[in-house]
Tab-separated table of C-alpha atoms in Angstrom:
chain	number	residue	atom	x	y	z
A	1	UNK	CA	-62.875	9.511	-44.601
A	2	UNK	CA	-63.273	6.217	-45.506
A	3	UNK	CA	-66.581	3.657	-46.015
A	4	UNK	CA	-64.887	2.115	-42.593
A	5	UNK	CA	-65.328	4.997	-40.551
A	6	UNK	CA	-68.608	5.933	-38.703
A	7	UNK	CA	-70.251	9.361	-38.158
A	8	UNK	CA	-72.902	10.900	-35.731
A	9	UNK	CA	-75.146	12.966	-37.701
A	10	UNK	CA	-77.313	15.373	-35.649
A	11	UNK	CA	-80.196	15.489	-38.057
A	12	UNK	CA	-82.889	18.697	-37.547
A	13	UNK	CA	-86.049	18.187	-39.419
A	14	UNK	CA	-87.315	21.021	-38.187
A	15	UNK	CA	-86.242	23.991	-35.365
A	16	UNK	CA	-90.180	24.520	-34.747
A	17	UNK	CA	-90.896	23.669	-31.229
A	18	UNK	CA	-94.115	23.241	-28.875
A	19	UNK	CA	-92.328	24.396	-25.911
A	20	UNK	CA	-90.501	27.826	-25.203
A	21	UNK	CA	-87.901	26.410	-22.904
A	22	UNK	CA	-86.104	29.349	-21.250
A	23	UNK	CA	-82.686	28.487	-22.008
A	24	UNK	CA	-83.169	26.623	-25.399
A	25	UNK	CA	-79.775	27.200	-27.348
A	26	UNK	CA	-81.365	27.120	-31.081
A	27	UNK	CA	-80.451	30.439	-32.757
A	28	UNK	CA	-83.135	32.734	-34.158
A	29	UNK	CA	-81.287	32.462	-37.403
A	30	UNK	CA	-81.684	28.774	-37.564
A	31	UNK	CA	-83.551	27.495	-40.762
A	32	UNK	CA	-87.126	27.568	-40.869
A	33	UNK	CA	-89.328	25.358	-42.310
A	34	UNK	CA	-89.758	21.475	-42.206
A	35	UNK	CA	-87.388	18.576	-43.667
A	36	UNK	CA	-88.473	17.565	-47.246
A	37	UNK	CA	-88.431	13.945	-48.850
A	38	UNK	CA	-85.666	15.564	-51.144
A	39	UNK	CA	-83.412	16.698	-48.634
A	40	UNK	CA	-84.161	13.424	-46.390
A	41	UNK	CA	-83.203	11.166	-49.430
A	42	UNK	CA	-80.109	13.359	-50.337
A	43	UNK	CA	-78.818	13.261	-46.583
A	44	UNK	CA	-79.008	9.570	-46.441
A	45	UNK	CA	-77.643	9.034	-49.759
A	46	UNK	CA	-74.872	11.102	-49.214
A	47	UNK	CA	-73.981	10.237	-46.039
A	48	UNK	CA	-74.106	6.550	-47.055
A	49	UNK	CA	-71.660	7.138	-49.785
A	50	UNK	CA	-68.799	8.201	-47.361
A	51	UNK	CA	-69.502	6.243	-44.097
A	52	UNK	CA	-70.551	2.751	-43.703
A	53	UNK	CA	-72.282	3.269	-40.203
A	54	UNK	CA	-73.927	6.252	-39.108
A	55	UNK	CA	-75.892	7.016	-35.949
A	56	UNK	CA	-78.665	9.519	-36.760
A	57	UNK	CA	-79.700	11.631	-33.689
A	58	UNK	CA	-82.913	13.141	-34.501
A	59	UNK	CA	-83.272	16.650	-32.910
A	60	UNK	CA	-84.943	20.139	-32.945
A	61	UNK	CA	-86.509	22.348	-32.164
A	62	UNK	CA	-89.096	19.357	-31.312
A	63	UNK	CA	-88.639	16.388	-33.610
A	64	UNK	CA	-92.062	14.469	-33.255
A	65	UNK	CA	-93.544	17.949	-34.355
A	66	UNK	CA	-92.864	16.118	-38.077
A	67	UNK	CA	-95.134	13.262	-37.344
A	68	UNK	CA	-94.723	9.623	-36.963
A	69	UNK	CA	-95.050	8.860	-40.649
A	70	UNK	CA	-91.905	11.019	-41.347
A	71	UNK	CA	-90.246	8.707	-39.381
A	72	UNK	CA	-91.715	5.960	-41.126
A	73	UNK	CA	-90.489	7.401	-44.351
A	74	UNK	CA	-86.705	7.728	-42.464
A	75	UNK	CA	-86.904	4.125	-42.047
A	76	UNK	CA	-87.789	3.516	-45.542
A	77	UNK	CA	-85.376	5.629	-47.236
A	78	UNK	CA	-82.534	3.935	-44.994
A	79	UNK	CA	-83.533	0.577	-45.706
A	80	UNK	CA	-83.079	1.378	-49.297
A	81	UNK	CA	-79.511	2.357	-49.004
A	82	UNK	CA	-78.816	-0.397	-46.772
A	83	UNK	CA	-79.601	-2.764	-49.428
A	84	UNK	CA	-78.064	-0.733	-52.162
A	85	UNK	CA	-74.910	0.324	-50.389
A	86	UNK	CA	-74.817	-1.883	-47.662
A	87	UNK	CA	-74.843	1.099	-45.307
A	88	UNK	CA	-75.785	0.453	-41.558
A	89	UNK	CA	-78.052	3.132	-39.564
A	90	UNK	CA	-79.143	3.341	-35.959
A	91	UNK	CA	-81.564	6.193	-34.932
A	92	UNK	CA	-82.234	8.293	-31.821
A	93	UNK	CA	-85.285	10.757	-31.450
A	94	UNK	CA	-84.388	13.183	-28.774
A	95	UNK	CA	-87.654	14.624	-27.686
A	96	UNK	CA	-88.983	17.274	-25.009
A	97	UNK	CA	-91.416	13.861	-24.116
A	98	UNK	CA	-94.779	16.042	-24.493
A	99	UNK	CA	-95.854	14.487	-27.791
A	100	UNK	CA	-95.131	10.665	-27.024
A	101	UNK	CA	-97.949	8.208	-28.430
A	102	UNK	CA	-98.715	4.789	-28.349
A	103	UNK	CA	-98.420	5.015	-32.410
A	104	UNK	CA	-94.958	6.191	-31.904
A	105	UNK	CA	-94.015	3.884	-29.596
A	106	UNK	CA	-95.529	1.084	-31.845
A	107	UNK	CA	-93.695	2.255	-34.522
A	108	UNK	CA	-90.482	2.303	-32.436
A	109	UNK	CA	-90.730	-1.273	-31.466
A	110	UNK	CA	-91.656	-2.414	-34.617
A	111	UNK	CA	-88.344	-0.660	-36.452
A	112	UNK	CA	-85.884	-1.904	-33.746
A	113	UNK	CA	-83.328	0.452	-34.973
A	114	UNK	CA	-84.861	3.668	-33.400
A	115	UNK	CA	-84.436	4.765	-29.809
A	116	UNK	CA	-85.849	7.482	-27.794
A	117	UNK	CA	-84.321	10.057	-25.595
A	118	UNK	CA	-86.041	12.654	-23.593
A	119	UNK	CA	-85.380	16.068	-21.760
A	120	UNK	CA	-86.410	16.146	-17.960
A	121	UNK	CA	-84.683	18.634	-15.334
A	122	UNK	CA	-85.799	16.973	-12.209
A	123	UNK	CA	-88.928	16.771	-10.210
A	124	UNK	CA	-92.067	18.966	-11.138
A	125	UNK	CA	-90.933	22.254	-9.108
A	126	UNK	CA	-87.291	22.389	-10.511
A	127	UNK	CA	-88.341	20.984	-14.356
A	128	UNK	CA	-91.124	23.727	-14.439
A	129	UNK	CA	-89.045	26.535	-13.766
A	130	UNK	CA	-87.424	26.273	-17.228
A	131	UNK	CA	-88.982	23.949	-19.659
A	132	UNK	CA	-92.593	25.626	-20.271
A	133	UNK	CA	-95.175	25.946	-22.765
A	134	UNK	CA	-95.783	28.902	-24.842
A	135	UNK	CA	-98.156	30.015	-22.377
A	136	UNK	CA	-95.844	29.401	-19.629
A	137	UNK	CA	-97.276	26.517	-17.970
A	138	UNK	CA	-95.008	23.621	-17.154
A	139	UNK	CA	-94.246	20.802	-19.288
A	140	UNK	CA	-93.502	18.308	-16.375
A	141	UNK	CA	-96.791	16.158	-16.491
A	142	UNK	CA	-96.961	16.050	-20.056
A	143	UNK	CA	-93.317	14.735	-19.986
A	144	UNK	CA	-93.751	12.234	-17.386
A	145	UNK	CA	-96.761	11.025	-19.110
A	146	UNK	CA	-94.717	10.218	-22.061
A	147	UNK	CA	-91.708	8.686	-20.051
A	148	UNK	CA	-94.518	6.441	-18.210
A	149	UNK	CA	-95.733	5.297	-21.635
A	150	UNK	CA	-92.231	3.919	-22.647
A	151	UNK	CA	-91.259	2.603	-19.222
A	152	UNK	CA	-94.405	0.580	-19.236
A	153	UNK	CA	-93.478	-1.026	-22.538
A	154	UNK	CA	-89.781	-1.827	-21.067
A	155	UNK	CA	-91.349	-3.618	-18.171
A	156	UNK	CA	-93.430	-5.858	-20.378
A	157	UNK	CA	-90.193	-7.226	-21.868
A	158	UNK	CA	-91.617	-5.387	-25.310
A	159	UNK	CA	-88.095	-3.944	-26.032
A	160	UNK	CA	-86.329	-0.771	-24.663
A	161	UNK	CA	-88.173	1.707	-26.260
A	162	UNK	CA	-87.342	4.545	-24.029
A	163	UNK	CA	-83.800	5.410	-23.299
A	164	UNK	CA	-82.418	7.721	-20.606
A	165	UNK	CA	-83.145	11.489	-20.193
A	166	UNK	CA	-80.853	14.859	-20.552
A	167	UNK	CA	-80.995	17.308	-17.566
A	168	UNK	CA	-79.600	20.604	-18.040
A	169	UNK	CA	-78.274	22.185	-14.876
A	170	UNK	CA	-78.904	26.260	-14.623
A	171	UNK	CA	-78.951	28.131	-11.627
A	172	UNK	CA	-82.754	26.966	-10.794
A	173	UNK	CA	-81.668	23.211	-10.309
A	174	UNK	CA	-77.920	23.393	-9.362
A	175	UNK	CA	-78.426	23.917	-5.699
A	176	UNK	CA	-80.073	20.320	-5.289
A	177	UNK	CA	-77.882	17.606	-6.316
A	178	UNK	CA	-79.017	15.355	-3.607
A	179	UNK	CA	-82.920	15.976	-4.884
A	180	UNK	CA	-82.059	15.237	-8.233
A	181	UNK	CA	-80.089	11.965	-8.112
A	182	UNK	CA	-82.708	10.588	-5.983
A	183	UNK	CA	-85.506	11.802	-7.941
A	184	UNK	CA	-83.987	10.029	-11.183
A	185	UNK	CA	-83.187	6.858	-9.061
A	186	UNK	CA	-86.323	6.481	-7.614
A	187	UNK	CA	-88.015	6.598	-11.131
A	188	UNK	CA	-85.350	4.456	-12.710
A	189	UNK	CA	-84.295	6.932	-15.021
A	190	UNK	CA	-80.759	7.048	-16.482
A	191	UNK	CA	-79.567	10.733	-16.897
A	192	UNK	CA	-77.011	12.580	-18.423
A	193	UNK	CA	-76.356	16.022	-17.077
A	194	UNK	CA	-75.285	18.961	-19.461
A	195	UNK	CA	-74.334	22.655	-17.869
A	196	UNK	CA	-76.316	25.329	-19.645
A	197	UNK	CA	-75.368	26.646	-22.999
A	198	UNK	CA	-74.837	30.115	-23.550
A	199	UNK	CA	-76.520	30.692	-26.984
A	200	UNK	CA	-80.179	31.042	-28.293
A	201	UNK	CA	-82.765	31.851	-25.897
A	202	UNK	CA	-80.541	31.420	-23.001
A	203	UNK	CA	-78.654	34.450	-23.951
A	204	UNK	CA	-81.618	36.600	-22.652
A	205	UNK	CA	-82.189	34.765	-19.775
A	206	UNK	CA	-78.542	34.528	-18.476
A	207	UNK	CA	-79.781	36.817	-15.374
A	208	UNK	CA	-81.793	34.326	-13.861
A	209	UNK	CA	-80.393	31.096	-15.465
A	210	UNK	CA	-76.454	31.333	-15.735
A	211	UNK	CA	-74.141	29.472	-13.596
A	212	UNK	CA	-70.078	29.798	-13.098
A	213	UNK	CA	-67.465	27.009	-13.660
A	214	UNK	CA	-67.019	26.816	-10.106
A	215	UNK	CA	-70.471	26.354	-9.229
A	216	UNK	CA	-71.074	23.367	-11.864
A	217	UNK	CA	-67.827	21.866	-10.473
A	218	UNK	CA	-69.226	21.977	-7.010
A	219	UNK	CA	-72.615	20.395	-8.379
A	220	UNK	CA	-70.624	17.452	-10.182
A	221	UNK	CA	-68.454	17.147	-7.282
A	222	UNK	CA	-71.368	16.682	-4.401
A	223	UNK	CA	-73.250	14.662	-7.072
A	224	UNK	CA	-70.394	12.296	-7.284
A	225	UNK	CA	-70.210	12.124	-3.961
A	226	UNK	CA	-73.804	11.127	-3.420
A	227	UNK	CA	-73.783	8.636	-6.131
A	228	UNK	CA	-70.837	7.097	-5.320
A	229	UNK	CA	-71.830	6.271	-1.537
A	230	UNK	CA	-75.114	5.244	-2.971
A	231	UNK	CA	-73.796	2.772	-5.060
A	232	UNK	CA	-71.333	1.291	-2.435
A	233	UNK	CA	-74.218	0.889	-0.069
A	234	UNK	CA	-76.391	-0.717	-2.819
A	235	UNK	CA	-73.301	-2.838	-4.168
A	236	UNK	CA	-73.964	-1.525	-7.639
A	237	UNK	CA	-75.059	1.409	-9.340
A	238	UNK	CA	-78.872	1.401	-9.817
A	239	UNK	CA	-78.872	4.091	-12.720
A	240	UNK	CA	-76.023	5.165	-15.138
A	241	UNK	CA	-75.123	8.670	-14.879
A	242	UNK	CA	-72.899	10.970	-17.461
A	243	UNK	CA	-70.847	12.309	-17.300
A	244	UNK	CA	-69.421	9.618	-14.775
A	245	UNK	CA	-69.290	6.599	-16.857
A	246	UNK	CA	-68.127	8.889	-19.553
A	247	UNK	CA	-65.147	10.325	-17.664
A	248	UNK	CA	-63.976	7.002	-16.056
A	249	UNK	CA	-63.938	5.424	-19.763
A	250	UNK	CA	-61.926	8.162	-20.787
A	251	UNK	CA	-59.441	7.805	-17.797
A	252	UNK	CA	-59.228	3.940	-18.079
A	253	UNK	CA	-59.005	3.812	-21.886
A	254	UNK	CA	-57.498	7.487	-22.684
A	255	UNK	CA	-59.664	7.136	-25.528
A	256	UNK	CA	-62.429	9.754	-24.870
A	257	UNK	CA	-66.044	9.171	-25.398
A	258	UNK	CA	-68.773	11.700	-26.162
A	259	UNK	CA	-68.395	14.748	-28.029
A	260	UNK	CA	-67.505	17.236	-25.285
A	261	UNK	CA	-64.152	15.426	-24.793
A	262	UNK	CA	-63.583	13.950	-28.270
A	263	UNK	CA	-60.343	14.942	-30.018
A	264	UNK	CA	-61.811	14.697	-33.483
A	265	UNK	CA	-65.415	15.762	-33.194
A	266	UNK	CA	-65.017	17.794	-36.376
A	267	UNK	CA	-64.678	14.253	-38.212
A	268	UNK	CA	-67.121	12.152	-36.422
A	269	UNK	CA	-70.300	14.499	-36.277
A	270	UNK	CA	-72.105	16.796	-38.644
A	271	UNK	CA	-75.275	18.378	-38.439
A	272	UNK	CA	-77.899	18.709	-41.245
A	273	UNK	CA	-80.753	21.014	-40.667
A	274	UNK	CA	-84.453	21.397	-42.286
A	275	UNK	CA	-83.236	22.932	-45.514
A	276	UNK	CA	-80.112	20.951	-46.111
A	277	UNK	CA	-77.568	23.399	-44.183
A	278	UNK	CA	-74.610	21.427	-42.714
A	279	UNK	CA	-72.814	22.644	-39.657
A	280	UNK	CA	-70.068	21.015	-37.687
A	281	UNK	CA	-72.569	20.618	-34.939
A	282	UNK	CA	-75.723	20.952	-34.061
A	283	UNK	CA	-75.337	23.514	-31.639
A	284	UNK	CA	-73.544	26.037	-34.319
A	285	UNK	CA	-76.882	25.715	-36.594
A	286	UNK	CA	-77.869	28.964	-37.698
A	287	UNK	CA	-74.535	30.783	-37.039
A	288	UNK	CA	-73.497	31.436	-40.504
A	289	UNK	CA	-69.771	31.907	-40.180
A	290	UNK	CA	-69.960	28.254	-39.159
A	291	UNK	CA	-71.848	26.865	-42.198
A	292	UNK	CA	-69.835	24.149	-44.100
A	293	UNK	CA	-72.230	23.170	-47.011
A	294	UNK	CA	-75.819	22.299	-47.923
A	295	UNK	CA	-76.867	18.468	-48.831
A	296	UNK	CA	-78.431	19.874	-52.087
A	297	UNK	CA	-75.120	21.088	-53.563
A	298	UNK	CA	-71.805	19.757	-51.510
A	299	UNK	CA	-71.004	16.317	-50.762
A	300	UNK	CA	-70.275	15.147	-47.120
A	301	UNK	CA	-66.539	15.299	-48.171
A	302	UNK	CA	-66.610	18.777	-49.235
A	303	UNK	CA	-68.222	19.673	-46.305
A	304	UNK	CA	-65.876	18.049	-44.027
A	305	UNK	CA	-63.169	19.231	-45.895
A	306	UNK	CA	-64.407	23.118	-45.837
A	307	UNK	CA	-62.191	25.763	-44.844
A	308	UNK	CA	-63.879	26.521	-41.578
A	309	UNK	CA	-63.898	22.639	-40.357
A	310	UNK	CA	-59.595	22.728	-41.318
A	311	UNK	CA	-59.551	25.616	-38.925
A	312	UNK	CA	-61.782	23.852	-36.147
A	313	UNK	CA	-59.373	20.691	-36.722
A	314	UNK	CA	-56.416	22.662	-35.233
A	315	UNK	CA	-58.069	23.338	-32.123
A	316	UNK	CA	-56.432	21.130	-29.386
A	317	UNK	CA	-54.175	20.317	-26.657
A	318	UNK	CA	-51.331	21.648	-28.827
A	319	UNK	CA	-53.238	25.119	-29.795
A	320	UNK	CA	-55.254	25.797	-26.902
A	321	UNK	CA	-53.818	27.940	-24.134
A	322	UNK	CA	-53.128	26.077	-20.812
A	323	UNK	CA	-54.010	22.505	-22.220
A	324	UNK	CA	-50.654	21.268	-23.708
A	325	UNK	CA	-48.911	20.301	-20.178
A	326	UNK	CA	-52.186	19.832	-18.373
A	327	UNK	CA	-52.614	16.366	-16.753
A	328	UNK	CA	-56.124	16.111	-17.774
A	329	UNK	CA	-55.628	16.912	-21.434
A	330	UNK	CA	-55.831	13.430	-22.641
A	331	UNK	CA	-59.311	12.949	-20.869
A	332	UNK	CA	-61.186	16.419	-22.164
A	333	UNK	CA	-58.803	17.365	-25.210
A	334	UNK	CA	-59.712	20.962	-24.428
A	335	UNK	CA	-63.343	20.472	-24.040
A	336	UNK	CA	-66.114	21.452	-26.181
A	337	UNK	CA	-65.636	23.988	-29.066
A	338	UNK	CA	-69.158	25.471	-28.893
A	339	UNK	CA	-68.727	26.398	-25.114
A	340	UNK	CA	-65.739	28.063	-26.122
A	341	UNK	CA	-67.095	29.857	-28.806
A	342	UNK	CA	-69.858	30.880	-26.661
A	343	UNK	CA	-67.291	32.322	-24.014
A	344	UNK	CA	-65.820	34.439	-26.761
A	345	UNK	CA	-63.212	32.318	-29.099
A	346	UNK	CA	-63.968	29.079	-30.486
A	347	UNK	CA	-60.059	28.035	-30.753
A	348	UNK	CA	-60.160	28.643	-26.843
A	349	UNK	CA	-60.581	26.457	-23.770
A	350	UNK	CA	-63.979	25.109	-22.819
A	351	UNK	CA	-65.040	27.635	-20.118
A	352	UNK	CA	-66.364	24.625	-18.175
A	353	UNK	CA	-62.596	23.332	-17.830
A	354	UNK	CA	-62.569	24.347	-14.080
A	355	UNK	CA	-65.808	21.835	-13.541
A	356	UNK	CA	-64.118	19.165	-15.301
A	357	UNK	CA	-60.891	19.389	-13.517
A	358	UNK	CA	-62.570	19.294	-10.149
A	359	UNK	CA	-64.726	16.465	-11.333
A	360	UNK	CA	-61.900	14.589	-12.502
A	361	UNK	CA	-59.656	15.136	-9.221
A	362	UNK	CA	-62.630	13.926	-7.146
A	363	UNK	CA	-63.285	10.922	-8.960
A	364	UNK	CA	-59.615	9.776	-8.881
A	365	UNK	CA	-59.718	10.628	-4.804
A	366	UNK	CA	-62.671	9.009	-3.999
A	367	UNK	CA	-62.195	5.679	-6.308
A	368	UNK	CA	-59.426	3.431	-7.774
A	369	UNK	CA	-60.129	2.755	-11.475
A	370	UNK	CA	-60.888	-0.663	-11.297
A	371	UNK	CA	-63.250	0.064	-8.128
A	372	UNK	CA	-65.121	2.742	-10.469
A	373	UNK	CA	-65.900	0.722	-13.144
A	374	UNK	CA	-67.618	-1.778	-10.979
A	375	UNK	CA	-70.196	0.891	-9.411
A	376	UNK	CA	-70.600	2.689	-12.821
A	377	UNK	CA	-72.891	1.783	-15.875
C-alpha cells in the first residue's frame, strides 16, 4: 500500500436509525454508540498515513442522526490532515432522506467536497412496503420532501447537493420494472438498483421479501429493454442507471468498476464503525469472524494485512468454482463476497451470478459496445 493509492472508507458513525426498514442488512451484533471525536480523528489520521486519496461514504444506520455539527467536525479534521499530510478527501452521506434540512444543504454547498445519496424504493405504494418508521408508517413523503429540497438547489444552479438514489429490489417491487423506471425518469432521479441483501433484519422477513437469482435476472432484462428503447427513442438517456453504466464500463475497459464486480475490493475498501472496529466491508460489520482490527489499536496497514483479509484476497476467478473459464469472469470477478457469505460460503460464487449473466447476455444482444456508450451515462 502506498500514498499514491486511493481507498473507499465506509464510515459508520452510528448504527442507530430512525427507520425500521424490513430488509436492513445491519447485524444486531454491530457496535452500539456513536463515533467520538477521538475515533474520528484517529480514522482520518491513520487513513491519510497510508493513502493520499480517500473517498468517505458516511453510512449507518442513519448517519444524519449525528447532526450537521458532526460533519462540520469531519470537514475540519480532514482539512487539518489535508494540510499536514497533503491528503485529499471526498465525502458522501448515504441517508434515508427523512432528516434532510436546509442547514444540512447549506453545509454541503459551502463545503463543496460533500455529496448526498439517498434511498428510495420507487413510488409511494412500493416504497412504503419496506421503508417504514418504527410505528410502521411509510416514509415516502418524508423522503420525497428531503429529495425535493436538494433538487431545488440544483435547479437554481447552486451546486449539486443531491446525487442519485439506491433502490433495493425485493419481492415487493421486483414485478414492476416499468413503473420503477418511469417513476425515476419523471422525477429526474439517477438510480442504482441493488438486490436484497440476505443479512440483518432481512433474515427474519425473507418469507415476504426474498427474490431468486432467476427473478432478479428477469427484472434486469426487462428493465434494460425498457431503458434502452426509451433511450433510443429520446436520442439519449435522461437518467443514469446502475448497474447498466457500470457493466458497460466493465465490458469496454475490462477494468471493473464498483465494489460488486471489483477484483480487489479487499485492498480498495475498508469499513470503520462507531467505536473504531474495522471490517473489510460495511456489510460485514458486527460479524466478528470478519473483524480485522480497531482504529484505536491497529494501523490501517495491519488491518489490511490481517489474516482474514489475506484469506479473502484468495477469492477470485482461479479459486471460485465455475468462474475460471467463464466468458464473463473479467467483468464480474465472481461477484460480491458478502453475497457469497450470505449464501453459505464467503469463498464461493455470488448467488446472483445467474442474474448478472442474464444481463450481460442481453446487453450484448441489444447493443454494440459503441452504441451502448452513447446511450448510457
